[in-house]
Structure formats: C-alpha cells, structure tokens
mmCIF file of C-alpha atoms in Angstrom:
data_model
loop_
_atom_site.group_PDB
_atom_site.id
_atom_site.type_symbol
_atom_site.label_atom_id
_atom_site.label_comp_id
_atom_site.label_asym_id
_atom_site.label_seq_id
_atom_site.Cartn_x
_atom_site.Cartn_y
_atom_site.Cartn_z
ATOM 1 C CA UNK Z 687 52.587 81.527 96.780
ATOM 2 C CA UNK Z 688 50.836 83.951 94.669
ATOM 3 C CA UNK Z 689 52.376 87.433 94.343
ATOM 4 C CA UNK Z 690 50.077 89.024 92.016
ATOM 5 C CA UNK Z 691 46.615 88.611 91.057
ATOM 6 C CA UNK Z 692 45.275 86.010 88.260
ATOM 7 C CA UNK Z 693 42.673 85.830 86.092
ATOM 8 C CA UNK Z 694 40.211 83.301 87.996
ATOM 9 C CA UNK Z 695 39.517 81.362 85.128
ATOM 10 C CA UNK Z 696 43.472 81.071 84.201
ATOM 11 C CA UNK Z 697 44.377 80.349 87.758
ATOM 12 C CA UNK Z 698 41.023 77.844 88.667
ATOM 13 C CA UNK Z 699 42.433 75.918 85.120
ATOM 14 C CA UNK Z 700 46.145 75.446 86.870
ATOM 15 C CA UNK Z 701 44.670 74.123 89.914
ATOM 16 C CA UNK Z 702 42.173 71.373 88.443
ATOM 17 C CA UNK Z 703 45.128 70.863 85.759
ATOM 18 C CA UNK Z 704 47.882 70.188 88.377
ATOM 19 C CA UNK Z 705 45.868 68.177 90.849
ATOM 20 C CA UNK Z 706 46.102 65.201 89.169
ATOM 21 C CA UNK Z 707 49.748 64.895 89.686
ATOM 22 C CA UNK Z 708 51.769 62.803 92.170
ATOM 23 C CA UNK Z 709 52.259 64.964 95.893
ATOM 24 C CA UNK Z 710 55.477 64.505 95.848
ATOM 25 C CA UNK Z 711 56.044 66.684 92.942
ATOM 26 C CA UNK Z 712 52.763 68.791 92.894
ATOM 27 C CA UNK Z 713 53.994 71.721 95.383
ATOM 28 C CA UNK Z 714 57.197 72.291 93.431
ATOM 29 C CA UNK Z 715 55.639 72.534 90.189
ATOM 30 C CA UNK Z 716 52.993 74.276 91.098
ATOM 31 C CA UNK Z 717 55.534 76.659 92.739
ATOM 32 C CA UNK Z 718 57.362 77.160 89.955
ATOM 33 C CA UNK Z 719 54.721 77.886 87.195
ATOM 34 C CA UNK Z 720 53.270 80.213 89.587
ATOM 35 C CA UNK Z 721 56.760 82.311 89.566
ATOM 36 C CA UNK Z 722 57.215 81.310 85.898
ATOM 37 C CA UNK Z 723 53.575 82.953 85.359
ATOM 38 C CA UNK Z 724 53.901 85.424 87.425
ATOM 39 C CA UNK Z 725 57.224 86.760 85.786
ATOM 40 C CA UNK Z 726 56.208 86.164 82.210
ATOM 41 C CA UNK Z 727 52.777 88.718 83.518
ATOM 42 C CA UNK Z 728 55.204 90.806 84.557
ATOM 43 C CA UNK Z 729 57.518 91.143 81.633
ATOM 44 C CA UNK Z 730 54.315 91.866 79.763
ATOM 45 C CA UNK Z 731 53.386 94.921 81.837
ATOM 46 C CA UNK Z 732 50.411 93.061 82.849
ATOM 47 C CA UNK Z 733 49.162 93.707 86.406
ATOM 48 C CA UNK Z 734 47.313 90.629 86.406
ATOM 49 C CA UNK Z 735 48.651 86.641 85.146
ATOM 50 C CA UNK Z 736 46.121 86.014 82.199
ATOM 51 C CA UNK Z 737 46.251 82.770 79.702
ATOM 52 C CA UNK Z 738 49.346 83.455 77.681
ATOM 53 C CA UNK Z 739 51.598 83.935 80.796
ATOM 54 C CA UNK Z 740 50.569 80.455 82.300
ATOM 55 C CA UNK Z 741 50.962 78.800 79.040
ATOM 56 C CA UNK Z 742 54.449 80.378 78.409
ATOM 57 C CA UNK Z 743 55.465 79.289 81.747
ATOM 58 C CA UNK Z 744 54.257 75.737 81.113
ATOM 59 C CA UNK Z 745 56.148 75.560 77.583
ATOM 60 C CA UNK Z 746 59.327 76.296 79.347
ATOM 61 C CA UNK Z 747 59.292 75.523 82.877
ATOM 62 C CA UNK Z 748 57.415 71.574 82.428
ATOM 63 C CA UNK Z 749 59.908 68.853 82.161
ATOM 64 C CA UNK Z 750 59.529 67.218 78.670
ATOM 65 C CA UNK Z 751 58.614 63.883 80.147
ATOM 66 C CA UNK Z 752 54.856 65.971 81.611
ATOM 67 C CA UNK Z 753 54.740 69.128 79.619
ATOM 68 C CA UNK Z 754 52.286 67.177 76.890
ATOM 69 C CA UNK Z 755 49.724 65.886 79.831
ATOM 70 C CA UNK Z 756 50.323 69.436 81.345
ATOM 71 C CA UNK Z 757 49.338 71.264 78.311
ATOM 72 C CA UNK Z 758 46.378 69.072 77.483
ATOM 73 C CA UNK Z 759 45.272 69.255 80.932
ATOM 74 C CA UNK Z 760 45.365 72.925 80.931
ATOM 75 C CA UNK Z 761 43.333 72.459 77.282
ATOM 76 C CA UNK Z 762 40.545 70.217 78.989
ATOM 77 C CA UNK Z 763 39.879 72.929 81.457
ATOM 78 C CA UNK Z 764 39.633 75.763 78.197
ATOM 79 C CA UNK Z 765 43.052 77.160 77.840
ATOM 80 C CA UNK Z 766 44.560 77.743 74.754
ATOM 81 C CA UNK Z 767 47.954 76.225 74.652
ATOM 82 C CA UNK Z 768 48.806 77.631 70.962
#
C-alpha cells in the first residue's frame, strides 16, 4: 500500500491507531490515509510521510462521525493533532 517511506514512529502510530476499528472498514481507511499521507508528503517536497502529513490526511479524509476517536487515537500513541 505504501508508496513512499514513513517516519516509523508516524507510521507505527497509524497502525496501533487504526486497529481498533471494525474490519469491514479498516482496509479502506487505512488505504486512503495512506494515499491522503502520502500525497500531502508529497506536496510538501518531503521524501518521507512525517507527523503533519498523516494528521492533514486524517483532518480531511476521516468521516466526521470517526475523525474525533481517530485523532485522539493518533494522540494516545504521541502525535500531535494541532
């Protein structure tokens, strides 16, 4: 899924922050904040996805109804979501 490297501690926080969700929706979101993240990194200039591109992508790309457990989540595991 990835296309571009990550910052291990950015992309280790996704993965503990997205497990909790339901299967049924876990592979498409996680597929779409990786492209989200991935693109913002890009748009950047970056050559890597670092904090500010995953929490972009989950401002914008997180339905309303999950985007405030998403962005604590991401919080607990020592993101900054400001």
């Amino acid at each position: 899924m990835r296309t571009m490297p990550w910052d291990e501690k950015v992309w280790q926080a996704l993965k503990d922050a997205i497990t909790p969700m339901p299967p049924f929706v876990r592979g498409k979101a996680l597929k779409t904040i990786i492209e989200a993240s991935e693109k913002a990194a890009r748009d950047r200039g970056s050559p890597r996805v670092e904090e500010q591109d995953l929490v972009k992508a989950a401002k914008e790309k997180i339905p309303s109804v999950a985007k405030g457990r998403m962005l604590a989540a991401l919080a607990e595991y020592g993101i900054k979501i400001e």
